[in-house]
Coordinates of N, CA and C in Angstrom, one line a residue:
M1 N 99.4 74.7 99.7 CA 99.9 74.0 100.9 C 100.9 72.8 100.5
A2 N 101.9 72.7 101.3 CA 102.9 71.6 101.1 C 103.3 71.0 102.5
S3 N 103.7 69.8 102.5 CA 104.3 69.3 103.8 C 105.7 69.2 103.7
T4 N 106.3 68.8 104.9 CA 107.7 68.8 105.0 C 108.4 67.9 104.1
A5 N 107.7 66.9 103.5 CA 108.2 65.9 102.5 C 108.5 66.7 101.2
D6 N 107.8 67.8 100.9 CA 108.0 68.5 99.7 C 109.1 69.6 99.8
F7 N 109.8 69.6 100.9 CA 110.9 70.7 101.1 C 112.0 70.4 100.1
K8 N 112.5 71.5 99.5 CA 113.7 71.5 98.7 C 114.3 72.9 98.8
N9 N 115.6 73.0 98.6 CA 116.3 74.4 98.6 C 115.6 75.3 97.6
G10 N 115.3 76.5 98.0 CA 114.8 77.5 97.1 C 113.2 77.6 97.3
L11 N 112.6 76.6 97.9 CA 111.2 76.6 98.0 C 110.7 77.9 98.9
C12 N 109.8 78.7 98.4 CA 109.3 79.8 99.2 C 108.1 79.5 99.9
L13 N 108.0 79.9 101.2 CA 106.8 79.7 102.0 C 106.5 81.0 102.8
V14 N 105.2 81.0 103.2 CA 104.8 82.1 104.1 C 105.0 81.6 105.6
F15 N 105.7 82.3 106.3 CA 106.0 81.9 107.7 C 106.2 83.2 108.5
N16 N 105.4 83.3 109.7 CA 105.4 84.5 110.5 C 105.2 85.9 109.7
H17 N 104.1 85.8 108.8 CA 103.7 86.9 108.1 C 104.9 87.4 107.2
D18 N 105.7 86.6 106.7 CA 106.9 87.0 105.9 C 107.1 85.9 104.8
I19 N 107.7 86.3 103.7 CA 108.0 85.3 102.7 C 109.4 84.8 102.9
M20 N 109.5 83.5 103.2 CA 110.8 82.9 103.4 C 111.3 81.9 102.3
S21 N 112.5 81.8 102.2 CA 113.1 80.8 101.2 C 113.9 79.8 101.9
I22 N 113.8 78.5 101.6 CA 114.6 77.4 102.3 C 115.9 77.6 101.8
V23 N 116.9 77.8 102.7 CA 118.3 77.9 102.3 C 119.0 76.4 102.4
E24 N 118.5 75.7 103.5 CA 119.1 74.4 103.8 C 118.0 73.6 104.6
F25 N 118.0 72.3 104.5 CA 117.1 71.5 105.3 C 117.7 70.1 105.4
Q26 N 117.2 69.4 106.5 CA 117.7 68.2 106.8 C 116.7 67.4 107.6
H27 N 116.3 66.2 107.0 CA 115.3 65.3 107.6 C 116.1 64.5 108.7
V28 N 115.5 64.5 109.9 CA 116.2 63.7 111.1 C 115.3 62.7 111.6
K29 N 115.7 61.5 111.8 CA 115.0 60.4 112.4 C 115.8 59.9 113.5
P30 N 115.5 60.4 114.7 CA 116.2 60.0 115.9 C 115.8 58.6 116.3
G31 N 116.7 57.9 117.1 CA 116.3 56.6 117.5 C 115.2 56.6 118.4
K32 N 114.9 57.7 119.1 CA 113.8 57.7 120.1 C 113.0 59.1 119.8
G33 N 111.7 58.9 119.7 CA 110.9 60.0 119.3 C 110.5 60.2 117.9
P34 N 109.7 61.2 117.7 CA 109.3 61.4 116.2 C 110.3 62.1 115.3
A35 N 110.1 61.8 114.0 CA 111.0 62.5 113.0 C 110.6 64.0 112.9
F36 N 111.7 64.7 112.5 CA 111.5 66.1 112.3 C 112.4 66.7 111.2
V37 N 112.2 67.9 110.8 CA 113.0 68.5 109.7 C 113.6 69.8 110.2
R38 N 114.9 69.9 110.2 CA 115.6 71.1 110.6 C 115.9 71.9 109.4
T39 N 115.5 73.2 109.5 CA 115.7 74.1 108.2 C 116.4 75.4 108.6
K40 N 116.9 76.0 107.5 CA 117.4 77.4 107.6 C 116.6 78.1 106.7
L41 N 115.9 79.2 107.2 CA 115.0 80.0 106.3 C 115.6 81.4 106.2
K42 N 115.5 81.9 105.0 CA 116.0 83.4 104.7 C 114.8 84.2 104.3
S43 N 114.7 85.3 105.0 CA 113.6 86.1 104.6 C 113.9 86.9 103.3
L44 N 112.9 86.9 102.4 CA 113.2 87.6 101.1 C 112.9 89.0 101.2
T45 N 112.3 89.5 102.3 CA 112.1 91.0 102.5 C 113.1 91.6 103.3
S46 N 113.7 90.9 104.3 CA 114.6 91.6 105.2 C 116.1 91.0 105.0
G47 N 116.2 89.7 104.6 CA 117.4 89.1 104.4 C 117.9 88.3 105.6
K48 N 117.1 88.4 106.7 CA 117.5 87.7 107.9 C 117.4 86.2 107.7
V49 N 118.3 85.4 108.4 CA 118.2 83.9 108.3 C 117.9 83.5 109.7
L50 N 117.0 82.5 109.8 CA 116.6 81.9 111.0 C 116.5 80.4 110.9
D51 N 116.8 79.7 112.1 CA 116.7 78.3 112.1 C 115.2 77.9 112.6
K52 N 114.6 76.9 112.0 CA 113.3 76.5 112.4 C 113.3 75.0 112.3
T53 N 112.6 74.3 113.3 CA 112.4 72.9 113.2 C 110.9 72.6 113.0
F54 N 110.6 71.8 112.0 CA 109.2 71.4 111.7 C 109.1 70.0 112.0
S55 N 107.9 69.6 112.6 CA 107.6 68.1 112.8 C 107.4 67.4 111.4
A56 N 107.8 66.3 111.3 CA 107.6 65.5 110.1 C 106.2 65.6 109.6
G57 N 105.9 65.8 108.4 CA 104.5 65.8 107.9 C 103.7 67.1 108.1
E58 N 104.3 68.1 108.9 CA 103.6 69.3 109.1 C 103.3 70.0 107.8
K59 N 102.2 70.7 107.8 CA 101.8 71.5 106.6 C 102.2 72.9 106.8
V60 N 102.7 73.5 105.6 CA 103.2 74.9 105.5 C 102.5 75.5 104.3
T61 N 102.3 76.8 104.3 CA 101.8 77.5 103.2 C 102.9 78.0 102.2
T62 N 102.8 77.5 101.0 CA 103.8 78.0 100.0 C 103.5 79.3 99.4
A63 N 104.5 80.1 99.0 CA 104.3 81.4 98.4 C 104.7 81.3 96.9
R64 N 103.9 81.8 96.0 CA 104.3 81.8 94.6 C 105.2 83.0 94.3
V65 N 106.5 82.6 94.0 CA 107.5 83.7 93.7 C 108.0 83.4 92.3
E66 N 107.9 84.4 91.4 CA 108.3 84.3 90.0 C 109.6 85.0 89.8
K67 N 110.5 84.5 88.9 CA 111.7 85.1 88.5 C 111.4 85.8 87.1
R68 N 111.6 87.0 87.0 CA 111.3 87.7 85.7 C 112.6 88.5 85.3
P69 N 112.9 88.3 84.0 CA 114.1 89.0 83.5 C 113.9 90.5 83.3
H70 N 114.8 91.3 83.8 CA 114.7 92.7 83.8 C 116.2 93.2 83.3
Q71 N 116.2 94.3 82.7 CA 117.4 94.9 82.3 C 117.7 96.2 83.3
Y72 N 119.0 96.2 83.8 CA 119.3 97.3 84.6 C 119.6 98.6 83.8
I73 N 119.0 99.7 84.2 CA 119.0 101.0 83.3 C 120.0 101.9 84.0
Y74 N 119.6 102.3 85.3 CA 120.4 103.4 86.0 C 120.0 103.5 87.5
N75 N 120.7 104.2 88.2 CA 120.3 104.4 89.7 C 120.3 105.9 90.0
D76 N 119.4 106.3 90.9 CA 119.4 107.6 91.4 C 118.9 107.7 92.9
D77 N 118.3 108.8 93.4 CA 117.9 108.8 94.7 C 116.7 108.0 95.0
F78 N 115.9 107.5 94.0 CA 114.7 106.6 94.3 C 115.1 105.2 94.3
G79 N 116.3 104.9 93.9 CA 116.7 103.5 93.9 C 117.3 103.1 92.5
Y80 N 117.4 101.8 92.3 CA 118.0 101.2 91.0 C 116.8 100.9 90.1
H81 N 116.8 101.4 88.9 CA 115.8 101.2 87.9 C 116.0 100.1 87.0
F82 N 115.0 99.2 86.8 CA 115.1 98.1 85.9 C 114.0 98.1 84.9
M83 N 114.1 97.6 83.8 CA 113.1 97.5 82.7 C 112.8 96.1 82.4
D84 N 111.4 95.8 82.4 CA 111.0 94.5 82.1 C 111.4 94.2 80.6
T85 N 112.0 93.1 80.2 CA 112.4 92.9 78.9 C 111.2 92.5 77.9
E86 N 110.1 92.1 78.5 CA 108.9 91.8 77.7 C 107.9 93.0 77.5
T87 N 107.6 93.6 78.7 CA 106.7 94.7 78.6 C 107.2 96.1 78.6
F88 N 108.5 96.2 78.8 CA 109.2 97.5 78.7 C 108.8 98.4 79.9
E89 N 108.1 97.9 80.9 CA 107.7 98.7 82.1 C 108.9 98.8 83.0
Q90 N 109.1 100.0 83.6 CA 110.2 100.3 84.5 C 109.8 100.2 85.9
I91 N 110.6 99.6 86.8 CA 110.3 99.6 88.3 C 111.7 99.9 89.0
P92 N 111.5 100.8 90.0 CA 112.6 101.1 90.9 C 112.7 100.1 92.0
I93 N 113.9 99.7 92.4 CA 114.1 98.7 93.5 C 115.1 99.3 94.4
E94 N 114.9 99.3 95.8 CA 115.7 99.8 96.8 C 117.0 99.1 96.8
K95 N 118.1 99.8 97.2 CA 119.4 99.2 97.3 C 119.6 98.0 98.2
N96 N 118.8 97.9 99.3 CA 119.0 96.9 100.2 C 118.4 95.6 99.7
L97 N 117.6 95.5 98.6 CA 117.1 94.3 98.0 C 118.0 93.7 97.0
I98 N 119.1 94.4 96.8 CA 120.2 93.8 95.8 C 121.4 93.3 96.5
E99 N 121.8 92.1 96.3 CA 122.9 91.6 96.9 C 124.2 92.3 96.8
R100 N 124.7 92.6 95.6 CA 125.9 93.3 95.3 C 125.7 94.4 94.2
P101 N 125.0 95.5 94.6 CA 124.7 96.5 93.6 C 125.9 97.2 93.0
E102 N 127.1 97.1 93.6 CA 128.2 97.7 93.0 C 128.7 96.9 91.7
L103 N 128.1 95.7 91.5 CA 128.5 94.9 90.4 C 127.6 95.0 89.2
L104 N 126.5 95.8 89.3 CA 125.6 96.1 88.3 C 126.2 97.0 87.2
K105 N 126.0 96.5 86.0 CA 126.5 97.3 84.8 C 125.4 97.7 84.0
E106 N 125.3 98.9 83.5 CA 124.2 99.4 82.6 C 123.9 98.4 81.5
G107 N 122.6 98.0 81.3 CA 122.3 97.1 80.2 C 122.3 95.6 80.6
Q108 N 122.8 95.4 81.8 CA 122.9 94.0 82.3 C 121.5 93.4 82.5
V109 N 121.3 92.0 82.1 CA 120.0 91.5 82.4 C 120.2 90.6 83.7
V110 N 119.2 90.8 84.6 CA 119.1 90.1 85.9 C 117.8 89.6 86.0
D111 N 117.5 88.7 87.0 CA 116.3 88.1 87.4 C 115.8 88.8 88.6
I112 N 114.6 89.3 88.6 CA 114.0 90.0 89.8 C 112.9 89.0 90.3
L113 N 113.0 88.7 91.6 CA 112.0 87.8 92.3 C 110.9 88.7 92.7
I114 N 109.6 88.3 92.1 CA 108.4 89.0 92.3 C 107.4 88.1 92.9
H115 N 106.7 88.6 94.1 CA 105.7 87.8 94.7 C 104.5 87.9 93.8
A116 N 104.0 86.7 93.3 CA 103.0 86.7 92.3 C 101.7 87.3 92.7
E117 N 101.3 87.1 93.9 CA 99.9 87.5 94.3 C 99.9 89.1 94.5
T118 N 101.0 89.7 95.0 CA 101.0 91.1 95.3 C 101.7 91.9 94.2
E119 N 102.5 91.3 93.4 CA 103.3 91.9 92.4 C 104.4 92.8 93.0
K120 N 104.8 92.4 94.2 CA 105.8 93.2 94.9 C 107.2 92.6 94.6
P121 N 108.2 93.4 94.2 CA 109.5 92.9 94.0 C 110.2 92.5 95.4
L122 N 110.8 91.3 95.5 CA 111.4 90.9 96.7 C 113.0 90.9 96.7
G123 N 113.5 90.9 95.5 CA 115.0 90.9 95.5 C 115.5 90.8 94.0
V124 N 116.8 91.0 93.9 CA 117.3 90.9 92.6 C 118.4 89.8 92.6
E125 N 118.4 88.9 91.6 CA 119.3 87.8 91.5 C 120.2 88.1 90.4
L126 N 121.5 88.4 90.6 CA 122.5 88.7 89.6 C 122.9 87.4 89.0
P127 N 123.4 87.3 87.7 CA 124.1 86.2 87.2 C 125.2 85.7 88.1
P128 N 125.7 84.4 88.1 CA 126.8 83.9 88.9 C 128.1 84.7 88.6
F129 N 128.3 85.0 87.4 CA 129.5 85.8 87.0 C 129.2 86.9 86.1
V130 N 129.9 88.1 86.3 CA 129.9 89.2 85.4 C 131.2 89.6 84.9
E131 N 131.3 90.1 83.6 CA 132.5 90.5 83.0 C 132.6 92.0 83.1
L132 N 133.7 92.5 83.7 CA 133.8 93.9 83.9 C 135.2 94.4 83.6
M133 N 135.4 95.6 83.2 CA 136.7 96.1 82.7 C 137.4 96.8 83.9
V134 N 138.7 96.5 84.1 CA 139.6 97.1 85.2 C 139.9 98.6 84.7
T135 N 139.4 99.5 85.4 CA 139.7 100.9 85.1 C 141.0 101.6 85.7
Y136 N 141.3 100.9 86.9 CA 142.6 101.4 87.5 C 143.1 100.3 88.5
T137 N 144.4 100.1 88.4 CA 145.1 99.3 89.3 C 146.6 99.6 89.2
E138 N 147.3 99.4 90.3 CA 148.7 99.7 90.3 C 149.3 98.7 89.4
P139 N 150.4 99.0 88.6 CA 151.1 98.2 87.7 C 151.9 97.1 88.5
G140 N 151.8 95.8 88.0 CA 152.5 94.7 88.6 C 153.9 94.7 88.3
I141 N 154.8 94.2 89.0 CA 156.2 94.0 88.8 C 156.4 92.8 87.9
K142 N 157.2 92.9 86.8 CA 157.4 91.9 86.0 C 158.1 90.7 86.7
G143 N 157.6 89.5 86.5 CA 158.3 88.3 87.1 C 157.8 88.0 88.5
D144 N 157.0 88.8 89.1 CA 156.4 88.6 90.4 C 155.2 87.9 90.4
T145 N 155.2 86.6 90.0 CA 154.1 85.7 90.0 C 154.2 84.5 90.8
A146 N 155.3 84.4 91.5 CA 155.6 83.2 92.3 C 154.6 83.1 93.5
T147 N 154.3 84.3 94.1 CA 153.4 84.4 95.2 C 152.0 84.6 94.8
N148 N 151.2 84.2 95.9 CA 149.7 84.4 95.6 C 149.2 85.7 96.1
T149 N 149.9 86.8 95.8 CA 149.6 88.2 96.3 C 148.6 88.7 95.5
L150 N 147.7 89.5 96.2 CA 146.7 90.3 95.5 C 146.8 91.7 95.7
K151 N 146.2 92.5 94.7 CA 146.2 94.0 94.8 C 144.8 94.4 94.5
P152 N 144.4 95.6 95.0 CA 143.1 96.2 94.7 C 143.0 96.7 93.2
A153 N 141.9 96.5 92.7 CA 141.6 97.0 91.3 C 140.2 97.6 91.2
T154 N 140.1 98.8 90.7 CA 138.8 99.5 90.5 C 138.3 99.1 89.2
L155 N 137.0 98.7 89.2 CA 136.3 98.2 88.0 C 135.5 99.4 87.4
E156 N 134.9 99.1 86.2 CA 134.1 100.2 85.5 C 132.9 100.6 86.3
T157 N 132.4 99.8 87.2 CA 131.2 100.1 87.9 C 131.5 100.9 89.2
G158 N 132.8 101.0 89.5 CA 133.2 101.6 90.8 C 133.5 100.6 91.9
A159 N 133.2 99.4 91.7 CA 133.5 98.4 92.7 C 135.1 98.2 92.7
V160 N 135.6 97.8 93.9 CA 137.0 97.5 94.1 C 137.0 96.0 94.4
V161 N 137.9 95.3 93.7 CA 138.0 93.8 93.7 C 139.5 93.5 93.9
M162 N 139.8 92.6 94.7 CA 141.3 92.1 94.9 C 141.6 91.1 93.7
V163 N 142.7 91.5 92.9 CA 143.1 90.7 91.8 C 144.5 90.3 91.9
P164 N 145.0 89.2 91.2 CA 146.4 88.9 91.1 C 147.3 90.0 90.5
L165 N 148.6 89.9 90.8 CA 149.5 91.0 90.3 C 149.6 91.2 88.9
F166 N 149.2 90.0 88.1 CA 149.5 90.2 86.6 C 148.3 90.9 85.9
V167 N 147.2 91.2 86.6 CA 146.1 91.9 86.0 C 146.4 93.3 85.9
D168 N 146.3 93.9 84.7 CA 146.6 95.3 84.4 C 145.4 96.1 84.2
Q169 N 145.6 97.4 84.0 CA 144.4 98.4 83.6 C 144.0 97.9 82.2
D170 N 142.7 98.2 81.9 CA 142.0 97.9 80.6 C 142.0 96.5 80.2
I171 N 141.9 95.6 81.3 CA 141.8 94.2 81.1 C 140.4 93.8 81.5
L172 N 139.7 93.0 80.8 CA 138.4 92.4 81.1 C 138.5 91.2 82.0
I173 N 137.9 91.2 83.1 CA 137.9 90.1 84.1 C 136.5 89.7 84.4
K174 N 136.5 88.4 85.0 CA 135.3 87.8 85.3 C 135.2 87.8 86.8
V175 N 134.1 88.4 87.5 CA 133.9 88.5 88.8 C 132.8 87.7 89.3
D176 N 133.0 86.9 90.4 CA 132.0 86.0 91.0 C 131.1 87.0 91.8
T177 N 129.7 87.0 91.5 CA 128.8 87.9 92.1 C 128.4 87.3 93.4
R178 N 128.6 86.1 93.8 CA 128.2 85.5 95.1 C 129.0 86.0 96.2
D179 N 130.4 86.2 96.0 CA 131.2 86.7 97.1 C 132.0 87.9 96.6
G180 N 131.8 88.4 95.5 CA 132.5 89.7 94.9 C 134.0 89.4 94.7
S181 N 134.4 88.2 94.3 CA 135.8 88.0 94.2 C 136.2 87.8 92.7
Y182 N 137.5 88.0 92.4 CA 138.0 87.8 91.1 C 138.0 86.3 90.7
S183 N 137.6 86.0 89.5 CA 137.5 84.6 89.1 C 138.6 84.3 88.1
E184 N 138.6 85.1 86.9 CA 139.6 84.9 85.9 C 139.6 86.0 84.9
R185 N 140.7 86.1 84.1 CA 140.6 87.0 83.0 C 139.9 86.5 81.8
V186 N 139.2 87.4 81.1 CA 138.4 87.1 79.9 C 139.3 87.1 78.7
K187 N 139.3 86.1 78.0 CA 140.2 85.9 76.7 C 139.5 86.5 75.5

């Protein structure tokens, strides 16, 4: 059990028979009336975000969620398969539990969120940036760097990312996994 004073971003709690994570919260003390806490909660099972207001000091039930490192192996009709780096146990995870599955590269280590009481996987957290090779893109025109124009580039995982004109084929780039955008060339 925790109270609203213990709220912080990322805290997981049980709410409406679901496991929710606090995305954002704000303590409000109006001039008239009691204090309250405005929150945005994201469901770890469905991904839906909802707004909820708690009275100050209200008790909530916390959920124990662990991050465990797993290595991505492959995907098939049963889902995406990951291997625990400590026990070498393999688990399949559905595509809808992964934020950007098209950026997963074989052998990549990710964190899997697991509900500690039920041992049920809740989601996959990719690292903030991944390095991927550009397998195909239209050639850029020499000297055309004055504008901030972007072109599509296909990566080794099959994902398509918009990149600047100077990025060519067989170049290693860094991609932001939070929004799937180009970040920089890897030197």
